[in-house]
Coordinates of C-alpha atoms in Angstrom, one line a residue:
M1 CA 243.5 -10.1 56.7
L2 CA 242.3 -12.4 53.8
L3 CA 245.7 -11.7 52.0
I4 CA 247.6 -13.5 55.4
S5 CA 244.7 -16.4 55.3
V6 CA 245.5 -16.9 51.3
M7 CA 249.0 -17.0 51.7
L8 CA 248.6 -19.3 54.4
G9 CA 246.4 -21.6 52.6
A10 CA 248.9 -21.7 49.9
C11 CA 250.8 -23.9 52.2
A12 CA 250.6 -27.6 50.9
H13 CA 249.9 -30.6 53.0
S14 CA 248.2 -33.5 52.8
P15 CA 244.5 -32.6 54.8
I16 CA 243.5 -36.6 55.9
D17 CA 247.1 -38.0 57.0
E18 CA 248.8 -34.8 58.0
P19 CA 246.6 -32.1 59.0
S20 CA 248.1 -28.9 59.8
D21 CA 246.4 -28.1 63.1
P22 CA 249.6 -25.7 64.9
L23 CA 246.8 -24.5 66.8
E24 CA 245.4 -27.8 68.3
P25 CA 245.6 -26.4 71.8
V26 CA 243.5 -23.3 71.5
N27 CA 241.1 -25.2 68.7
R28 CA 240.3 -28.0 71.7
A29 CA 239.6 -25.2 73.6
F30 CA 237.2 -23.4 71.1
Y31 CA 235.6 -26.8 70.4
S32 CA 234.9 -27.7 74.3
F33 CA 233.7 -24.2 74.2
N34 CA 231.3 -24.9 71.0
E35 CA 230.0 -28.7 72.4
Q36 CA 229.1 -26.9 75.3
L37 CA 227.0 -24.5 73.8
D38 CA 226.1 -27.0 71.4
N39 CA 224.7 -29.6 74.7
F40 CA 222.7 -27.0 76.4
V41 CA 221.5 -24.9 73.4
A42 CA 221.7 -25.8 70.1
R43 CA 220.8 -29.9 70.3
P44 CA 217.9 -28.5 72.9
A45 CA 216.5 -26.5 69.8
A46 CA 217.0 -29.0 67.9
K47 CA 215.9 -31.5 69.6
G48 CA 212.4 -29.3 70.3
Y49 CA 212.1 -28.3 66.5
V50 CA 212.3 -31.5 65.4
A51 CA 209.4 -32.5 67.9
A52 CA 207.3 -29.5 67.1
V53 CA 207.5 -29.3 63.3
P54 CA 206.0 -31.4 60.4
E55 CA 208.4 -33.7 58.9
E56 CA 206.7 -32.2 55.9
V57 CA 207.4 -28.6 57.1
R58 CA 211.0 -29.2 58.1
N59 CA 211.9 -30.2 54.3
G60 CA 210.2 -27.1 53.5
V61 CA 212.4 -25.3 55.1
R62 CA 215.6 -27.1 54.4
N63 CA 214.6 -26.5 50.7
F64 CA 214.1 -22.7 51.8
F65 CA 217.5 -22.4 52.9
S66 CA 219.3 -24.4 50.4
N67 CA 217.8 -22.1 47.7
L68 CA 218.1 -18.7 49.7
S69 CA 222.0 -19.7 50.0
Y70 CA 222.0 -20.9 45.9
P71 CA 223.1 -17.4 44.1
T72 CA 227.0 -18.6 46.1
V73 CA 226.8 -21.6 44.4
V74 CA 225.4 -19.9 40.8
V75 CA 228.8 -17.7 40.9
N76 CA 231.5 -20.5 42.2
S77 CA 229.9 -22.4 39.6
A78 CA 231.1 -19.9 36.9
L79 CA 234.1 -19.1 38.5
Q80 CA 235.4 -23.0 38.7
G81 CA 235.1 -22.9 34.6
K82 CA 231.8 -24.7 34.7
F83 CA 229.5 -22.4 33.1
K84 CA 227.4 -25.5 31.7
Q85 CA 226.6 -26.3 35.5
S86 CA 226.7 -22.5 36.2
G87 CA 224.0 -22.2 33.3
L88 CA 221.8 -25.2 34.9
D89 CA 222.0 -23.7 38.9
L90 CA 221.0 -20.5 37.5
T91 CA 217.9 -22.1 36.1
R92 CA 217.0 -24.0 39.1
F93 CA 218.0 -20.9 41.3
V94 CA 214.8 -19.3 39.2
M95 CA 212.2 -22.4 38.7
N96 CA 212.6 -22.6 42.6
S97 CA 212.4 -18.9 43.3
T98 CA 209.3 -19.0 41.5
F99 CA 207.0 -21.7 40.7
G100 CA 208.9 -23.4 44.0
L101 CA 207.4 -20.7 46.2
C102 CA 210.4 -18.8 46.9
G103 CA 212.4 -22.2 47.7
F104 CA 209.8 -24.0 49.9
L105 CA 209.3 -26.6 47.3
D106 CA 212.4 -28.4 44.9
P107 CA 210.3 -28.5 41.2
A108 CA 214.1 -28.1 39.5
T109 CA 214.7 -31.5 41.0
M110 CA 211.7 -33.4 39.6
V111 CA 212.5 -31.9 36.4
G112 CA 216.2 -33.5 36.4
L113 CA 218.1 -29.9 37.9
V114 CA 220.3 -31.7 40.5
R115 CA 221.4 -29.4 43.3
H116 CA 225.2 -28.5 43.5
D117 CA 227.4 -28.0 46.5
E118 CA 229.9 -25.2 45.5
D119 CA 231.1 -22.2 47.6
F120 CA 234.7 -20.1 47.2
G121 CA 236.7 -22.5 49.9
Q122 CA 235.9 -24.5 47.1
T123 CA 237.0 -22.6 44.1
L124 CA 240.4 -21.4 46.2
G125 CA 240.8 -25.0 46.3
Y126 CA 240.1 -25.3 42.8
W127 CA 242.6 -22.7 41.6
G128 CA 245.4 -24.6 43.4
V129 CA 245.3 -22.8 46.7
G130 CA 246.0 -25.3 49.6
P131 CA 244.0 -25.5 52.6
G132 CA 246.5 -24.4 55.4
W133 CA 245.9 -24.9 58.7
Y134 CA 242.7 -26.5 60.3
L135 CA 240.9 -24.3 62.6
M136 CA 238.3 -24.7 64.9
L137 CA 235.9 -21.4 65.2
P138 CA 234.1 -20.5 68.0
F139 CA 230.2 -20.9 67.3
F140 CA 231.1 -21.6 63.5
G141 CA 233.0 -24.6 64.4
P142 CA 235.1 -26.4 61.9
S143 CA 237.4 -24.7 59.0
S144 CA 240.3 -24.1 57.8
N145 CA 243.1 -20.9 56.4
R146 CA 241.0 -21.2 52.8
D147 CA 237.7 -22.1 53.7
L148 CA 237.6 -18.7 56.8
T149 CA 239.0 -16.6 53.7
G150 CA 236.0 -18.2 51.2
R151 CA 233.8 -17.3 54.2
A152 CA 234.5 -14.0 54.2
I153 CA 234.4 -13.6 50.2
G154 CA 230.8 -15.3 50.4
I155 CA 228.9 -12.4 52.6
T156 CA 229.2 -10.6 48.8
T157 CA 227.0 -13.5 48.1
D158 CA 224.8 -14.2 50.4
P159 CA 221.5 -12.8 50.5
L160 CA 221.1 -12.3 54.3
T161 CA 223.8 -9.5 53.9
Y162 CA 221.5 -7.0 52.0
V163 CA 218.5 -7.2 54.5
G164 CA 218.7 -4.0 56.3
D165 CA 216.3 -5.1 59.1
S166 CA 219.1 -6.7 61.5
T167 CA 215.8 -8.1 63.5
I168 CA 214.7 -10.4 60.1
N169 CA 218.5 -11.5 59.6
L170 CA 218.8 -12.2 63.3
A171 CA 215.7 -14.7 62.5
M172 CA 216.8 -16.1 59.8
T173 CA 220.3 -16.6 60.8
G174 CA 219.0 -18.3 63.5
A175 CA 216.8 -20.5 62.0
S176 CA 219.1 -21.4 59.4
A177 CA 221.3 -22.5 62.2
I178 CA 218.4 -24.7 63.8
K179 CA 217.9 -26.2 60.9
T180 CA 221.6 -27.3 60.2
R181 CA 222.0 -28.6 63.6
A182 CA 218.7 -30.6 63.6
D183 CA 220.1 -31.9 60.5
L184 CA 223.1 -33.6 62.2
L185 CA 220.9 -35.0 65.0
S186 CA 221.5 -38.5 63.6
A187 CA 225.0 -38.1 63.2
D188 CA 225.1 -37.5 67.3
S189 CA 225.3 -41.4 68.5
V190 CA 228.6 -41.6 66.1
L191 CA 230.1 -39.3 67.5
E192 CA 229.4 -40.0 71.4
Q193 CA 231.5 -43.4 70.2
Q194 CA 234.9 -41.6 69.3
F195 CA 237.7 -41.9 71.7
D196 CA 238.9 -38.2 70.2
R197 CA 235.8 -36.6 69.2
Y198 CA 238.0 -33.5 68.1
V199 CA 240.4 -35.8 65.9
F200 CA 237.0 -37.3 64.7
I201 CA 235.8 -33.8 63.3
R202 CA 239.3 -33.1 62.4
S203 CA 239.3 -36.0 59.9
A204 CA 235.5 -35.9 58.8
Y205 CA 236.1 -32.3 57.8
L206 CA 239.1 -32.3 55.7
Q207 CA 238.2 -35.4 54.1
R208 CA 234.5 -34.0 53.0
R209 CA 236.0 -30.3 52.2
Q210 CA 239.1 -32.5 50.4
S211 CA 236.4 -34.3 48.4
L212 CA 234.2 -31.6 47.3
V213 CA 236.6 -29.1 46.0
Y214 CA 238.0 -32.2 43.7
D215 CA 234.0 -32.9 43.0
G216 CA 234.1 -36.6 44.7
N217 CA 237.7 -37.2 42.8
P218 CA 240.6 -36.0 45.0
P219 CA 244.0 -36.9 43.8
R220 CA 245.5 -40.1 44.0
E221 CA 249.4 -40.3 45.8
S222 CA 252.0 -42.9 46.0
Y223 CA 253.3 -44.9 48.8
E224 CA 256.1 -46.6 48.2
L225 CA 257.9 -48.9 50.8
D226 CA 261.6 -49.0 51.2
D227 CA 262.0 -52.6 51.1
E228 CA 264.9 -54.2 48.6
D229 CA 265.5 -57.6 47.4
D230 CA 269.0 -58.3 48.8
G231 CA 268.8 -61.7 46.7
D232 CA 269.0 -64.3 49.0
S233 CA 266.9 -67.6 50.4
A234 CA 265.1 -65.6 52.8
P235 CA 261.1 -65.2 51.7
A236 CA 260.6 -62.1 48.7
P237 CA 259.4 -58.9 51.1
A238 CA 255.7 -58.1 50.6
A239 CA 254.7 -56.4 47.7
K240 CA 255.4 -52.6 46.9
E241 CA 251.8 -50.9 47.3
D242 CA 250.1 -49.6 43.8
S243 CA 251.1 -46.4 43.2
S244 CA 247.8 -45.6 42.5
E245 CA 246.4 -46.3 45.7
S246 CA 243.8 -43.5 46.8
K247 CA 244.2 -41.1 49.3
T248 CA 240.9 -42.3 50.9
S249 CA 242.6 -46.4 51.2
D250 CA 241.4 -48.1 54.8
T251 CA 245.6 -48.2 55.2
S252 CA 245.8 -45.2 55.8
P253 CA 246.5 -44.2 59.2
I254 CA 243.7 -42.4 60.3
P255 CA 240.1 -43.5 59.6
R256 CA 238.1 -42.2 57.0
F257 CA 234.0 -41.2 57.8
N258 CA 231.4 -40.3 55.7
I259 CA 229.6 -37.7 58.0
D260 CA 228.7 -34.8 56.4
I261 CA 229.7 -31.8 58.6
R262 CA 228.5 -28.8 57.4

């Protein structure tokens, strides 16, 4: 299954302007399911968490889960050939795990060790694997062939994988989900204003993933016009667009959104 996912992910396309979404009817059905689950379970739980837990404690919980997942960042920085970054990431993880009281505090940031965001999906993209089909997964939300494969590989670097007690594992997973949903409450008002929320989330997710794969500098694509000067006295045709125009230009057919959906 992983091999098939990688092969499908190798099908290159422009993920923002021409998303490959042949499973859209199924994806929309899963999106509706996730939306109902969010309305009746996830969002109320996240609101209750924000109302009951002080902000300082929530920040500590956020730091803890960020640090818990950081071995994945360390490994993928190295797999992408960013060895200096990987070493700094390892230093950050060790410092926060010890002096930061298992990650609840973030002394590494205070001394200038910035947090990076790397995963196996990004590593596959770094080495040329295309995103493949867009997928809407039940419970987990937006993904792609490439990111689904990366998620499966990422199980090996997830510390929760090696927790033998299923009760602890389930509790930690639930707490992480509530924390993540609470972090996204501020985006609800933006989402509610969209005419087609499915398309909005698809565009926002693919834009963010493309930016992460290229460390904020996605490749530029040439958009050429077919206008030709016939030499008549008619007004000259509009100038050709600059071939260095970014994929995220305002002239692109799909609006760009800077919503961080994790």
